PDB file of C-alpha atoms in Angstrom:
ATOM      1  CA  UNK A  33      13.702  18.924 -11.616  1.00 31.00           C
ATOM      2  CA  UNK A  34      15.402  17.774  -8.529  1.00 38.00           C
ATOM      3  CA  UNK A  35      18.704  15.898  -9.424  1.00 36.00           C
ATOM      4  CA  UNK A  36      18.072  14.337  -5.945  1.00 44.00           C
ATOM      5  CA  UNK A  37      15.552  12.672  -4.079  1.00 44.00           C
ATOM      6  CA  UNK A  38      14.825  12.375  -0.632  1.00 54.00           C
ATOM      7  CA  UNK A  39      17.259   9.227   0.417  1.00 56.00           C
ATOM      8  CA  UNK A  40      20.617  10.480   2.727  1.00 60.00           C
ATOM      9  CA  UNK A  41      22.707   8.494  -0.232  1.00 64.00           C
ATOM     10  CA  UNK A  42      21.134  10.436  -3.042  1.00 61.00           C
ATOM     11  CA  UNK A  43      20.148   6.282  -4.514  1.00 66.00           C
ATOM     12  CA  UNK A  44      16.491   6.688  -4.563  1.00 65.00           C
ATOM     13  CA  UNK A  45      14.494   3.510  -4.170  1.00 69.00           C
ATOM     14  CA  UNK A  46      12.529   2.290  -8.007  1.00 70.00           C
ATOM     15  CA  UNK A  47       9.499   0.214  -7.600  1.00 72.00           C
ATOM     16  CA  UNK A  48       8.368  -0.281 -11.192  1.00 68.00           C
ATOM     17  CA  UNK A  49       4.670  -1.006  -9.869  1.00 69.00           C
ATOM     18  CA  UNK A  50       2.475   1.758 -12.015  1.00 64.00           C
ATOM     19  CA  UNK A  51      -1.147   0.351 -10.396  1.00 63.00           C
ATOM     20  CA  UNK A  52       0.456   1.411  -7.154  1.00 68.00           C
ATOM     21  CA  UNK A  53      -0.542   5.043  -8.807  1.00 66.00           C
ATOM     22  CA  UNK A  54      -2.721   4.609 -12.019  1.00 57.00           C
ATOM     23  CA  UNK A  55      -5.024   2.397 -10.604  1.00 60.00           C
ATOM     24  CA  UNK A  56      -6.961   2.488 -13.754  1.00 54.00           C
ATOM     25  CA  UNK A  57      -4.158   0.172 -14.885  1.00 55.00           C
ATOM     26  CA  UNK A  58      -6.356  -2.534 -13.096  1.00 56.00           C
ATOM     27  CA  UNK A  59      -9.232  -1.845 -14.904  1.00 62.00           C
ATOM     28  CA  UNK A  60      -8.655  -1.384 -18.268  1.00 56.00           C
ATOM     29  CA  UNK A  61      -5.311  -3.092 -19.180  1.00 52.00           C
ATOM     30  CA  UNK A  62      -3.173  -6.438 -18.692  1.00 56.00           C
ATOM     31  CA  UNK A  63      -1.122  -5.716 -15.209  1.00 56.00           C
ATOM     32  CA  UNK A  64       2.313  -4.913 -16.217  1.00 57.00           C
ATOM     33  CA  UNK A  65       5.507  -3.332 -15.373  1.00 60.00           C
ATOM     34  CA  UNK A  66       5.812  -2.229 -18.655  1.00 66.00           C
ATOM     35  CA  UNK A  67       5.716   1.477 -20.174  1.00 67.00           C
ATOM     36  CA  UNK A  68       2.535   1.430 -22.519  1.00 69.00           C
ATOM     37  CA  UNK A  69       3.500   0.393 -26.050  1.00 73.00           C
ATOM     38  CA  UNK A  70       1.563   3.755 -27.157  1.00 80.00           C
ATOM     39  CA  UNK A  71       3.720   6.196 -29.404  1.00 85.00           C
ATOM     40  CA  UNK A  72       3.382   9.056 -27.929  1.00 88.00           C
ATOM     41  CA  UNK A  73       4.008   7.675 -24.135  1.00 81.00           C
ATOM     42  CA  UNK A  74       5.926   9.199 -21.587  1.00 82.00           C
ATOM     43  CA  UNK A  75       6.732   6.951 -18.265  1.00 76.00           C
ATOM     44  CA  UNK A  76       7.244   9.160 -15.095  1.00 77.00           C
ATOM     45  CA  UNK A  77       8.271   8.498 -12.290  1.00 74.00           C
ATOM     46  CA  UNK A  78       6.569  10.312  -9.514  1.00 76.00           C
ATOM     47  CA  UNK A  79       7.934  10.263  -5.808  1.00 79.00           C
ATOM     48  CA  UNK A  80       5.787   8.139  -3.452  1.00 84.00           C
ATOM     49  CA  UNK A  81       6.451   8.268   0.314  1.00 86.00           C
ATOM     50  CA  UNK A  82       6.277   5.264   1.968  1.00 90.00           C
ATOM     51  CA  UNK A  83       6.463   5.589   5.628  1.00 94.00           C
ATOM     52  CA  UNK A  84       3.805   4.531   8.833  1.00 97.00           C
ATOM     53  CA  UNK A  85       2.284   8.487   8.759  1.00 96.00           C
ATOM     54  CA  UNK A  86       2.019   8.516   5.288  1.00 95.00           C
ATOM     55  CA  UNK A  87       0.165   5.076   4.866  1.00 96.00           C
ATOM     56  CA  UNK A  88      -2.378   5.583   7.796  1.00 97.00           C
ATOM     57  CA  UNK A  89      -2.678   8.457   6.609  1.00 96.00           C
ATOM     58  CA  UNK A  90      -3.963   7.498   3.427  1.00 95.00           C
ATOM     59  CA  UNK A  91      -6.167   4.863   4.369  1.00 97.00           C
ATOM     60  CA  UNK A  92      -7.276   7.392   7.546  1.00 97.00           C
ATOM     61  CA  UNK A  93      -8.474   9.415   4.025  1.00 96.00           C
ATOM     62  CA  UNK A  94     -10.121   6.209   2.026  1.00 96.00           C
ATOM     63  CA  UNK A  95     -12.401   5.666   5.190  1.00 97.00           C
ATOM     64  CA  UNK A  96     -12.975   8.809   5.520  1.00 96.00           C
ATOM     65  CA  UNK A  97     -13.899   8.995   1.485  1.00 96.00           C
ATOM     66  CA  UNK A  98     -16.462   5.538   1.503  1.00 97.00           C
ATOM     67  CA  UNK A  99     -17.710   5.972   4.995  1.00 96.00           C
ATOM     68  CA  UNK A 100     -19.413   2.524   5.768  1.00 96.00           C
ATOM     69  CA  UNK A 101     -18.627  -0.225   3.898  1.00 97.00           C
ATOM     70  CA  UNK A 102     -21.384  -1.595   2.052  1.00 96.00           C
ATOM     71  CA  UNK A 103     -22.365  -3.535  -1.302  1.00 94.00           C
ATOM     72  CA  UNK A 104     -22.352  -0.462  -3.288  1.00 95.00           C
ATOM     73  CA  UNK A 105     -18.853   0.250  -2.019  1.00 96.00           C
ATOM     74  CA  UNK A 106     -17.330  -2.777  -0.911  1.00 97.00           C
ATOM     75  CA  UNK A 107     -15.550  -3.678  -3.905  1.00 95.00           C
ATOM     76  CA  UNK A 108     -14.173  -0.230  -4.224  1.00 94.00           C
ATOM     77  CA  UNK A 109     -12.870   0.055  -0.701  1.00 96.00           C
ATOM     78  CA  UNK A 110     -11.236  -2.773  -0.758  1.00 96.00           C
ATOM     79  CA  UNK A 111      -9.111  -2.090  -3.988  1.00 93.00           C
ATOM     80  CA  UNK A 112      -8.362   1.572  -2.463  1.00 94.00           C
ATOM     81  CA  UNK A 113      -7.312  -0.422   0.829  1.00 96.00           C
ATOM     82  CA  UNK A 114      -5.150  -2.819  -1.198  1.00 94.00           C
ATOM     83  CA  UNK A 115      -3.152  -0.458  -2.845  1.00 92.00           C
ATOM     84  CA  UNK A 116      -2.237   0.444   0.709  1.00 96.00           C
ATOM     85  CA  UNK A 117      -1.345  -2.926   1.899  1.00 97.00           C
ATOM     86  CA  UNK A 118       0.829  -3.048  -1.073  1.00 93.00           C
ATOM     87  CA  UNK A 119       2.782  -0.358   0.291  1.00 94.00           C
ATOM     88  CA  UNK A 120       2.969  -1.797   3.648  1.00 97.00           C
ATOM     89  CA  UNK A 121       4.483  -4.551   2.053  1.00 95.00           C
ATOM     90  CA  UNK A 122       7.098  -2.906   0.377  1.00 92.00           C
ATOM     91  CA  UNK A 123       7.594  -0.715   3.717  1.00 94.00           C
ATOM     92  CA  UNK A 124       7.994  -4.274   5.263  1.00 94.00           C
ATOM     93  CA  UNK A 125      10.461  -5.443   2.981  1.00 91.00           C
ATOM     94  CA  UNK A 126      12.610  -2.181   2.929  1.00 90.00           C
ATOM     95  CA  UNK A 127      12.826  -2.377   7.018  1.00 91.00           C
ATOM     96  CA  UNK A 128      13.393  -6.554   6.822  1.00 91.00           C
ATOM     97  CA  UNK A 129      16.060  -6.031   4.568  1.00 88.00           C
ATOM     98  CA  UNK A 130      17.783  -2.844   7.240  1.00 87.00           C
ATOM     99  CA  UNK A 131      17.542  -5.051  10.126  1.00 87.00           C
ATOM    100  CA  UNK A 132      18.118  -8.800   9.153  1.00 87.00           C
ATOM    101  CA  UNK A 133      16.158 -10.167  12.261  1.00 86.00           C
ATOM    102  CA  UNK A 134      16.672 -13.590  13.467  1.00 87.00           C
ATOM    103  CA  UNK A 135      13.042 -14.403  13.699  1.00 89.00           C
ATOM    104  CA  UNK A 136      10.465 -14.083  11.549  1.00 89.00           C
ATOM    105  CA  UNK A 137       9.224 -13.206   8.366  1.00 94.00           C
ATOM    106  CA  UNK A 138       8.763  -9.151   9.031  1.00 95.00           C
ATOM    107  CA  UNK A 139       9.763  -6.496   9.736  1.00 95.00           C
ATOM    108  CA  UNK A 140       9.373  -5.299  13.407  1.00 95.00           C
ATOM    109  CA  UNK A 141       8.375  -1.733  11.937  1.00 96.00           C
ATOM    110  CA  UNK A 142       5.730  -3.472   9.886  1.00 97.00           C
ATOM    111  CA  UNK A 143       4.375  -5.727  12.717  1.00 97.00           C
ATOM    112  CA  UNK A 144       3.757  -2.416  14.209  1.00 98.00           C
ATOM    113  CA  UNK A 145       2.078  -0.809  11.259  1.00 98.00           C
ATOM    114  CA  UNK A 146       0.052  -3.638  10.556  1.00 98.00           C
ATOM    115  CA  UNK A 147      -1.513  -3.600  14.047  1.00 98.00           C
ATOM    116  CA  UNK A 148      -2.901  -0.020  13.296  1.00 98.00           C
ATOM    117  CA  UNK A 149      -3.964  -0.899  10.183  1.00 98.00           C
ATOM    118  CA  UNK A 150      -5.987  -3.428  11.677  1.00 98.00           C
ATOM    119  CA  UNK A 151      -7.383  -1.539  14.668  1.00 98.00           C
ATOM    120  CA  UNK A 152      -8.605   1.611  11.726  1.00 98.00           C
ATOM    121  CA  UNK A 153      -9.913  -1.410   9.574  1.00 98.00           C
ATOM    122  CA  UNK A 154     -12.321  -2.333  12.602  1.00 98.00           C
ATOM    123  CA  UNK A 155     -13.090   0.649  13.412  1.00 97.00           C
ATOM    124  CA  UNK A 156     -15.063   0.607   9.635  1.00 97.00           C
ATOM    125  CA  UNK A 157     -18.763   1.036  10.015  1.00 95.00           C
ATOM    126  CA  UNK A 158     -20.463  -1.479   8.662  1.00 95.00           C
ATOM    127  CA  UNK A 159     -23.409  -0.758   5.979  1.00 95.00           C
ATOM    128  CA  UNK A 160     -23.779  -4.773   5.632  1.00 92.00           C
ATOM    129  CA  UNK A 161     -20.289  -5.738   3.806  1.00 93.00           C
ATOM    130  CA  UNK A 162     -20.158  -9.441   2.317  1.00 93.00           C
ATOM    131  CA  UNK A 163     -16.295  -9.630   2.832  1.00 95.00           C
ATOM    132  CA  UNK A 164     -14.317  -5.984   3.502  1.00 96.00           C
ATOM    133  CA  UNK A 165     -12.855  -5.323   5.693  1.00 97.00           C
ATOM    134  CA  UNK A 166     -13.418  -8.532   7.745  1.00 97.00           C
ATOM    135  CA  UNK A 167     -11.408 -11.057   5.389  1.00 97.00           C
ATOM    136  CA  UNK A 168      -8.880  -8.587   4.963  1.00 98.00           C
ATOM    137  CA  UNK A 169      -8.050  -8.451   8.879  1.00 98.00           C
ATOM    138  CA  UNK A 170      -8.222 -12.265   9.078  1.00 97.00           C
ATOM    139  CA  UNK A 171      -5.791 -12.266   6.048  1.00 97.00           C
ATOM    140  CA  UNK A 172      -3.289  -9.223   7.944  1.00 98.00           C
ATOM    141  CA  UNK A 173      -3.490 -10.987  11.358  1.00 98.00           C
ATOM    142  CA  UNK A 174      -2.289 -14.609  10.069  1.00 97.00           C
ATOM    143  CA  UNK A 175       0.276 -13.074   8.086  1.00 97.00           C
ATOM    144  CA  UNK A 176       1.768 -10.378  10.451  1.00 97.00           C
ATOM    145  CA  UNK A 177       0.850 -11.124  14.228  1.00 95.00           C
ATOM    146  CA  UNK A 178      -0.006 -14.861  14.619  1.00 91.00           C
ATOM    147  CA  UNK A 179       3.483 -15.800  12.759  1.00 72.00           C
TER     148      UNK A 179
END
């Protein structure tokens, strides 16, 4: 086991948000923080990098996985894609909370991120989608670029 993780100060960063990783959590149980009240549980803790590579990266892989969007998939997608925005969100709030700015309500790093996000979100062929991705780029561009 490492004693260590990643972070210069050796303080890594807890985000006691299982679904970020188990998204069967979703699914199948009430949305907690909690361990599972199961005897023979074990909660780990497994390292997640959140940086800009790492999330395009991943949701460069989830398009890559559903292909078009369509009603057979849509619901999926968007779930996958979600779990990403979560992490942009908490990459936003790491980088607010390093930089204080004067203005606004993000992150500059985030702004950024959130821009490429968008243009791979268009970029999503559509298969005749009620909703993904089209809400969710309405919903990104009133809450990170239009602020």
């Amino acid at each position: 086991m490492d004693y260590y993780p990643i972070p210069k100060d050796k303080t890594p960063l807890y985000i006691n948000e299982p679904w970020l990783i188990d998204e069967s959590i979703l699914e199948n149980l009430p949305r907690t923080s909690e361990p599972e009240s199961q005897e023979d549980n074990i909660r780990v803790y497994i390292p997640l990098d959140i940086n800009k590579r790492a999330i395009l990266r991943r949701l460069k892989m989830t398009i890559v996985h559903y292909g078009e969007v369509n009603e057979k998939n849509e619901s999926d997608f968007q779930m996958d894609v979600e779990t990403l925005i979560s992490q942009v969100e908490i990459y936003d709030q790491v980088w607010f909370v390093r930089h204080m700015p004067t203005e606004g309500v993000h992150s500059r790093e985030a702004i950024e991120l959130v821009k490429e996000v968008i243009s791979l979100l268009e970029q999503i062929p559509d298969g005749c989608a009620e909703t993904f991705p089209f809400a969710m780029i309405d919903s990104l561009i009133n809450e990170y670029i239009k602020v």
